[in-house]
One Martini backbone bead per residue (centre of mass of N, CA, C, O) as a GRO file, in nm:
protein
   55
    1UNK     BB    1   0.100   0.034   0.018
    2UNK     BB    2   0.012   0.377  -0.046
    3UNK     BB    3   0.097   0.672   0.143
    4UNK     BB    4  -0.031   1.016   0.139
    5UNK     BB    5   0.068   1.358   0.245
    6UNK     BB    6  -0.077   1.686   0.201
    7UNK     BB    7   0.040   2.010   0.312
    8UNK     BB    8  -0.126   2.340   0.303
    9UNK     BB    9  -0.036   2.646   0.399
   10UNK     BB   10  -0.235   2.942   0.514
   11UNK     BB   11  -0.226   3.270   0.575
   12UNK     BB   12  -0.522   3.457   0.709
   13UNK     BB   13  -0.382   3.575   0.969
   14UNK     BB   14  -0.202   3.678   1.232
   15UNK     BB   15  -0.349   3.410   1.409
   16UNK     BB   16  -0.385   3.227   1.130
   17UNK     BB   17  -0.425   2.888   0.984
   18UNK     BB   18  -0.467   2.718   0.681
   19UNK     BB   19  -0.524   2.368   0.632
   20UNK     BB   20  -0.450   2.163   0.361
   21UNK     BB   21  -0.571   1.824   0.319
   22UNK     BB   22  -0.416   1.532   0.160
   23UNK     BB   23  -0.531   1.189   0.123
   24UNK     BB   24  -0.364   0.888   0.005
   25UNK     BB   25  -0.468   0.544  -0.099
   26UNK     BB   26  -0.289   0.267  -0.226
   27UNK     BB   27  -0.405  -0.063  -0.338
   28UNK     BB   28  -0.431  -0.383  -0.390
   29UNK     BB   29  -0.654  -0.560  -0.536
   30UNK     BB   30  -0.857  -0.855  -0.597
   31UNK     BB   31  -0.877  -0.804  -0.882
   32UNK     BB   32  -0.820  -0.964  -1.206
   33UNK     BB   33  -0.683  -0.840  -1.520
   34UNK     BB   34  -0.499  -1.017  -1.718
   35UNK     BB   35  -0.296  -1.056  -1.452
   36UNK     BB   36  -0.378  -0.767  -1.340
   37UNK     BB   37  -0.399  -0.579  -1.083
   38UNK     BB   38  -0.576  -0.376  -0.904
   39UNK     BB   39  -0.635  -0.033  -0.792
   40UNK     BB   40  -0.704   0.104  -0.486
   41UNK     BB   41  -0.860   0.427  -0.416
   42UNK     BB   42  -0.815   0.670  -0.154
   43UNK     BB   43  -0.975   0.992  -0.075
   44UNK     BB   44  -0.895   1.308   0.099
   45UNK     BB   45  -1.039   1.640   0.171
   46UNK     BB   46  -0.930   1.907   0.392
   47UNK     BB   47  -0.994   2.170   0.639
   48UNK     BB   48  -0.798   2.377   0.877
   49UNK     BB   49  -0.849   2.606   1.138
   50UNK     BB   50  -0.574   2.774   1.303
   51UNK     BB   51  -0.507   2.913   1.599
   52UNK     BB   52  -0.342   3.058   1.821
   53UNK     BB   53  -0.294   2.825   2.077
   54UNK     BB   54  -0.453   2.537   1.956
   55UNK     BB   55  -0.208   2.300   1.977
   0.00000   0.00000   0.00000
């Protein structure tokens, strides 16, 4: 399985940062087409607004 996380920060105010999060997971599926396994992909994208002293 391949797992990747991409985090993109964006300063939106003097005391706040918006974090854009992208998470991808690829893994070999159970179905086989012509001897080649399929790849199952799961993705999620979300955003989190974090203010100063909130972590």
